Tab-separated table of C-alpha atoms in Angstrom:
chain	number	residue	atom	x	y	z
A	1	MET	CA	22.937	-7.252	24.429
A	2	PRO	CA	22.562	-4.683	21.622
A	3	SER	CA	23.919	-1.195	22.071
A	4	THR	CA	21.634	1.680	23.000
A	5	LYS	CA	22.042	3.131	19.495
A	6	LYS	CA	20.964	-0.114	17.874
A	7	ILE	CA	17.970	-0.439	20.197
A	8	LEU	CA	16.833	3.106	19.401
A	9	HIS	CA	17.157	2.658	15.629
A	10	PHE	CA	15.362	-0.673	15.463
A	11	MET	CA	12.648	0.329	17.937
A	12	SER	CA	12.071	3.525	15.942
A	13	SER	CA	11.825	1.477	12.748
A	14	ALA	CA	9.280	-0.855	14.374
A	15	LEU	CA	7.250	2.136	15.603
A	16	VAL	CA	7.242	3.812	12.179
A	17	THR	CA	6.164	0.555	10.525
A	18	ALA	CA	3.401	0.080	13.111
A	19	ILE	CA	2.098	3.572	12.319
A	20	SER	CA	2.129	2.717	8.611
A	21	VAL	CA	0.126	-0.459	9.322
A	22	GLY	CA	-2.418	1.628	11.232
A	23	LEU	CA	-2.739	3.953	8.232
A	24	LEU	CA	-3.164	1.001	5.882
A	25	GLY	CA	-5.812	-0.541	8.122
A	26	PHE	CA	-7.756	2.718	8.245
A	27	SER	CA	-7.311	3.102	4.490
A	28	MET	CA	-8.872	-0.310	3.898
A	29	SER	CA	-11.913	0.632	5.989
A	30	THR	CA	-12.753	3.983	4.389
A	31	GLN	CA	-13.871	5.267	0.979
A	32	TRP	CA	-11.497	4.911	-1.979
A	33	SER	CA	-13.299	6.479	-4.947
A	34	THR	CA	-16.388	8.296	-6.186
A	35	THR	CA	-17.544	7.933	-9.795
A	36	THR	CA	-20.290	10.066	-11.346
A	37	LEU	CA	-22.024	9.050	-14.604
A	38	GLU	CA	-24.760	10.465	-16.832
A	39	CYS	CA	-27.559	8.091	-17.773
A	40	SER	CA	-30.523	7.735	-20.154
A	41	ARG	CA	-32.740	5.119	-21.741
A	42	PRO	CA	-31.436	3.693	-25.044
A	43	GLY	CA	-32.441	5.789	-28.058
A	44	SER	CA	-33.861	8.691	-26.082
A	45	GLY	CA	-30.765	10.825	-26.611
A	46	VAL	CA	-31.565	12.808	-23.466
A	47	PHE	CA	-29.125	12.170	-20.631
A	48	ASN	CA	-31.216	13.586	-17.793
A	49	GLY	CA	-30.353	10.883	-15.280
A	50	SER	CA	-27.259	10.337	-13.184
A	51	ALA	CA	-25.608	7.764	-10.980
A	52	VAL	CA	-22.931	8.085	-8.314
A	53	VAL	CA	-20.862	5.035	-7.395
A	54	LYS	CA	-19.039	5.270	-4.058
A	55	LEU	CA	-16.585	2.493	-3.283
A	56	ASP	CA	-14.787	1.313	-0.189
A	57	LEU	CA	-12.543	-1.695	-0.654
A	58	PHE	CA	-15.176	-4.154	0.563
A	59	SER	CA	-18.488	-2.320	0.285
A	60	GLY	CA	-20.082	0.400	-1.780
A	61	ASN	CA	-23.307	2.059	-2.819
A	62	VAL	CA	-24.915	3.346	-6.003
A	63	GLU	CA	-27.075	6.476	-5.847
A	64	ARG	CA	-29.313	6.644	-8.944
A	65	THR	CA	-31.440	9.552	-10.120
A	66	SER	CA	-33.658	8.673	-13.106
A	67	CYS	CA	-31.114	6.093	-14.164
A	68	PRO	CA	-32.653	4.763	-16.290
A	69	SER	CA	-36.093	5.149	-14.732
A	70	PHE	CA	-36.538	5.500	-10.997
A	71	GLY	CA	-33.852	6.409	-8.516
A	72	GLY	CA	-32.662	4.921	-5.278
A	73	VAL	CA	-29.675	4.089	-3.134
A	74	ASP	CA	-28.371	0.516	-3.346
A	75	ALA	CA	-25.677	-0.824	-1.010
A	76	PHE	CA	-23.620	-3.861	-1.978
A	77	ASP	CA	-20.489	-5.898	-1.279
A	78	VAL	CA	-17.992	-4.941	-3.960
A	79	PHE	CA	-16.150	-8.169	-4.725
A	80	PRO	CA	-19.214	-10.490	-4.869
A	81	LYS	CA	-20.977	-7.938	-7.092
A	82	LEU	CA	-18.003	-7.810	-9.461
A	83	VAL	CA	-17.878	-11.612	-9.549
A	84	GLU	CA	-21.450	-11.586	-10.881
A	85	ALA	CA	-20.368	-9.365	-13.786
A	86	GLY	CA	-17.037	-11.158	-14.342
A	87	GLY	CA	-14.325	-9.983	-16.722
A	88	ALA	CA	-11.257	-7.827	-16.141
A	89	PRO	CA	-12.688	-5.670	-13.296
A	90	VAL	CA	-13.043	-8.578	-10.874
A	91	ILE	CA	-9.547	-9.873	-11.730
A	92	LEU	CA	-7.910	-6.486	-11.172
A	93	TYR	CA	-9.914	-5.886	-8.008
A	94	GLY	CA	-8.947	-9.287	-6.654
A	95	LEU	CA	-5.302	-8.482	-7.345
A	96	VAL	CA	-5.599	-5.188	-5.442
A	97	LEU	CA	-7.070	-6.945	-2.400
A	98	GLY	CA	-4.406	-9.646	-2.541
A	99	LEU	CA	-1.584	-7.107	-2.820
A	100	LEU	CA	-2.874	-5.115	0.148
A	101	ALA	CA	-3.015	-8.308	2.208
A	102	LEU	CA	0.630	-8.909	1.263
A	103	CYS	CA	1.456	-5.369	2.403
A	104	LEU	CA	0.061	-6.175	5.841
A	105	LEU	CA	2.025	-9.437	5.955
A	106	PHE	CA	5.332	-7.853	4.919
A	107	SER	CA	4.861	-4.975	7.368
A	108	ALA	CA	4.133	-7.409	10.192
A	109	CYS	CA	7.333	-9.307	9.349
A	110	SER	CA	9.263	-6.030	9.301
A	111	ILE	CA	7.989	-5.143	12.785
A	112	LEU	CA	8.897	-8.582	14.172
A	113	ILE	CA	12.402	-8.462	12.689
A	114	SER	CA	12.980	-4.935	14.011
A	115	LEU	CA	11.839	-5.904	17.507
A	116	TYR	CA	13.999	-9.038	17.431
A	117	ASN	CA	17.061	-7.008	16.472
A	118	SER	CA	16.371	-4.516	19.254
A	119	VAL	CA	16.825	-7.230	21.916
A	120	SER	CA	19.417	-9.493	20.282
A	121	ASN	CA	22.413	-9.476	17.954
A	122	PRO	CA	21.563	-11.805	15.050
A	123	TYR	CA	23.993	-12.518	12.266
A	124	GLU	CA	23.618	-10.864	8.848
A	125	THR	CA	20.820	-13.182	7.748
A	126	TYR	CA	17.154	-12.731	6.965
A	127	MET	CA	16.635	-12.016	10.683
A	128	GLY	CA	19.052	-9.084	10.556
A	129	PRO	CA	18.922	-5.788	8.627
A	130	VAL	CA	18.757	-7.691	5.330
A	131	GLY	CA	15.398	-9.212	6.284
A	132	MET	CA	14.072	-5.844	7.386
A	133	TYR	CA	15.192	-4.224	4.111
A	134	ALA	CA	13.466	-6.975	2.129
A	135	CYS	CA	10.163	-6.822	4.007
A	136	SER	CA	9.821	-3.045	4.072
A	137	SER	CA	10.874	-2.578	0.455
A	138	LEU	CA	8.422	-5.265	-0.640
A	139	SER	CA	5.687	-3.508	1.342
A	140	ALA	CA	6.357	-0.233	-0.450
A	141	CYS	CA	6.658	-1.787	-3.933
A	142	VAL	CA	3.530	-3.914	-3.562
A	143	ALA	CA	1.536	-0.893	-2.330
A	144	VAL	CA	2.610	1.091	-5.403
A	145	VAL	CA	1.463	-1.733	-7.687
A	146	ALA	CA	-1.881	-1.893	-5.826
A	147	LEU	CA	-2.421	1.835	-6.387
A	148	ILE	CA	-1.665	1.521	-10.093
A	149	LEU	CA	-3.983	-1.470	-10.568
A	150	TYR	CA	-6.825	0.268	-8.716
A	151	VAL	CA	-6.538	3.346	-10.939
A	152	LEU	CA	-6.375	1.190	-14.072
A	153	ASN	CA	-9.492	-0.675	-12.984
A	154	LEU	CA	-11.432	2.544	-12.513
A	155	PHE	CA	-10.329	4.380	-15.643
A	156	THR	CA	-9.739	1.657	-18.244
A	157	THR	CA	-12.539	-0.820	-17.530
A	158	ALA	CA	-16.335	-0.519	-17.345
A	159	MET	CA	-16.465	-1.432	-13.662
A	160	ALA	CA	-18.588	1.560	-12.591
A	161	GLU	CA	-20.915	1.210	-15.591
A	162	ASP	CA	-21.435	-2.492	-14.873
A	163	LEU	CA	-22.262	-1.751	-11.243
A	164	VAL	CA	-24.863	0.838	-12.251
A	165	ARG	CA	-26.453	-1.457	-14.842
A	166	SER	CA	-26.689	-4.272	-12.293
A	167	PHE	CA	-29.112	-2.101	-10.275
A	168	ALA	CA	-31.041	-0.708	-13.269
A	169	GLU	CA	-34.068	-2.965	-12.686
A	170	ASN	CA	-33.409	-4.916	-15.905
A	171	ILE	CA	-33.981	-1.770	-17.986
A	172	PRO	CA	-31.239	-1.093	-20.579
A	173	ALA	CA	-29.335	2.112	-19.930
A	174	GLU	CA	-26.947	4.257	-21.911
A	175	ILE	CA	-24.144	5.702	-19.807
A	176	LYS	CA	-21.571	8.369	-20.707
A	177	ASN	CA	-19.374	11.129	-19.288
A	178	LYS	CA	-17.793	9.106	-16.501
A	179	SER	CA	-15.996	11.281	-13.945
A	180	THR	CA	-13.922	9.697	-11.171
A	181	GLN	CA	-12.188	11.161	-8.150
A	182	MET	CA	-9.996	9.323	-5.675
A	183	ASP	CA	-10.869	9.576	-1.990
A	184	LEU	CA	-9.116	9.349	1.388
A	185	GLY	CA	-8.635	5.590	1.453
A	186	PHE	CA	-6.670	5.667	-1.791
A	187	TYR	CA	-4.450	8.578	-0.766
A	188	LEU	CA	-3.603	7.042	2.619
A	189	LEU	CA	-1.514	4.446	0.797
A	190	ILE	CA	0.967	7.200	-0.103
A	191	PRO	CA	2.039	7.926	3.524
A	192	TYR	CA	2.096	4.157	4.081
A	193	ILE	CA	4.674	3.852	1.283
A	194	VAL	CA	6.667	6.823	2.605
A	195	LEU	CA	6.756	5.426	6.151
A	196	SER	CA	7.920	2.044	4.850
A	197	LEU	CA	10.844	3.822	3.196
A	198	VAL	CA	11.533	5.826	6.376
A	199	ALA	CA	11.739	2.542	8.313
A	200	ILE	CA	14.368	1.328	5.833
A	201	ALA	CA	16.295	4.598	6.169
A	202	LEU	CA	16.434	4.289	9.971
A	203	ILE	CA	18.004	0.834	9.774
A	204	TYR	CA	20.333	1.861	6.965
A	205	LEU	CA	21.700	4.758	9.016
A	206	TYR	CA	22.551	2.395	11.873
A	207	ASP	CA	23.851	-0.351	9.575
A	208	HIS	CA	26.086	2.068	7.674
A	209	ALA	CA	27.512	3.521	10.901
A	210	ALA	CA	28.141	0.027	12.292
A	211	TYR	CA	29.842	-1.051	9.057
A	212	THR	CA	32.087	2.027	9.077
A	213	HIS	CA	33.024	1.324	12.703
A	214	ARG	CA	33.923	-2.293	11.887
A	215	ARG	CA	36.050	-1.165	8.940
A	216	GLU	CA	37.974	1.211	11.157
A	217	GLN	CA	38.653	-1.560	13.662
A	218	GLN	CA	39.854	-3.900	10.902
A	219	ARG	CA	42.134	-1.337	9.202
A	220	PRO	CA	45.147	-3.074	7.613
A	221	THR	CA	48.475	-2.866	9.443
A	222	GLU	CA	50.060	-0.869	6.594
A	223	ASP	CA	47.766	2.010	7.547
A	224	ALA	CA	49.109	2.015	11.108
A	225	PRO	CA	51.680	4.641	12.195
A	226	LYS	CA	55.340	3.680	11.773
A	227	GLU	CA	55.917	3.957	15.518
A	228	ILE	CA	53.397	1.158	16.122
A	229	MET	CA	54.853	-0.936	13.277
A	230	MET	CA	58.278	-0.902	14.993
A	231	TYR	CA	56.848	-2.812	17.919
């Protein structure tokens, strides 16, 4: 049976990881970004229209005002809509979704390993602290990559412009002055990353203390006092 200290450390790690999974789940269900664009008909030179693209991970809407003619609010499923346009945006977006799914998988594995260690004493294998380190560190690293790819998709591709044009009623539109802000869903990945690292720190503190204790018990005989050596 594990010691009370080990149970507390591994249970705390599992709890912290579970909280991070809750944050990630909420993040994936709420808004990630808002992009505002100016719009006009080709050749008119007067950009008196506008469009606002609001994106969750799986759904979104485009609010158009005179862009390029009439306005309206159009809701859509993000990934299928990007598939219609094709190109780099759909590839990057697919990677983001895949990476976030991996985050959930790695976090789930981290929770299971932590709970297993809190009720048993496994050897130093993938079911011990090593496995927990691997899963939680992968969760944090993959989440960072997902954040970077999402930002790149918004700022370096024409994803928002393509979405607006797809609802422009087959009327060509000129679009400029794109302005993007990140929303709650995006920023919630930051505490998810931090909590994944906190989970690692909790196990490391226990593992380091246990290693130090084992070293003290296995101290070479030359370090023993001379009085003990005489016996």
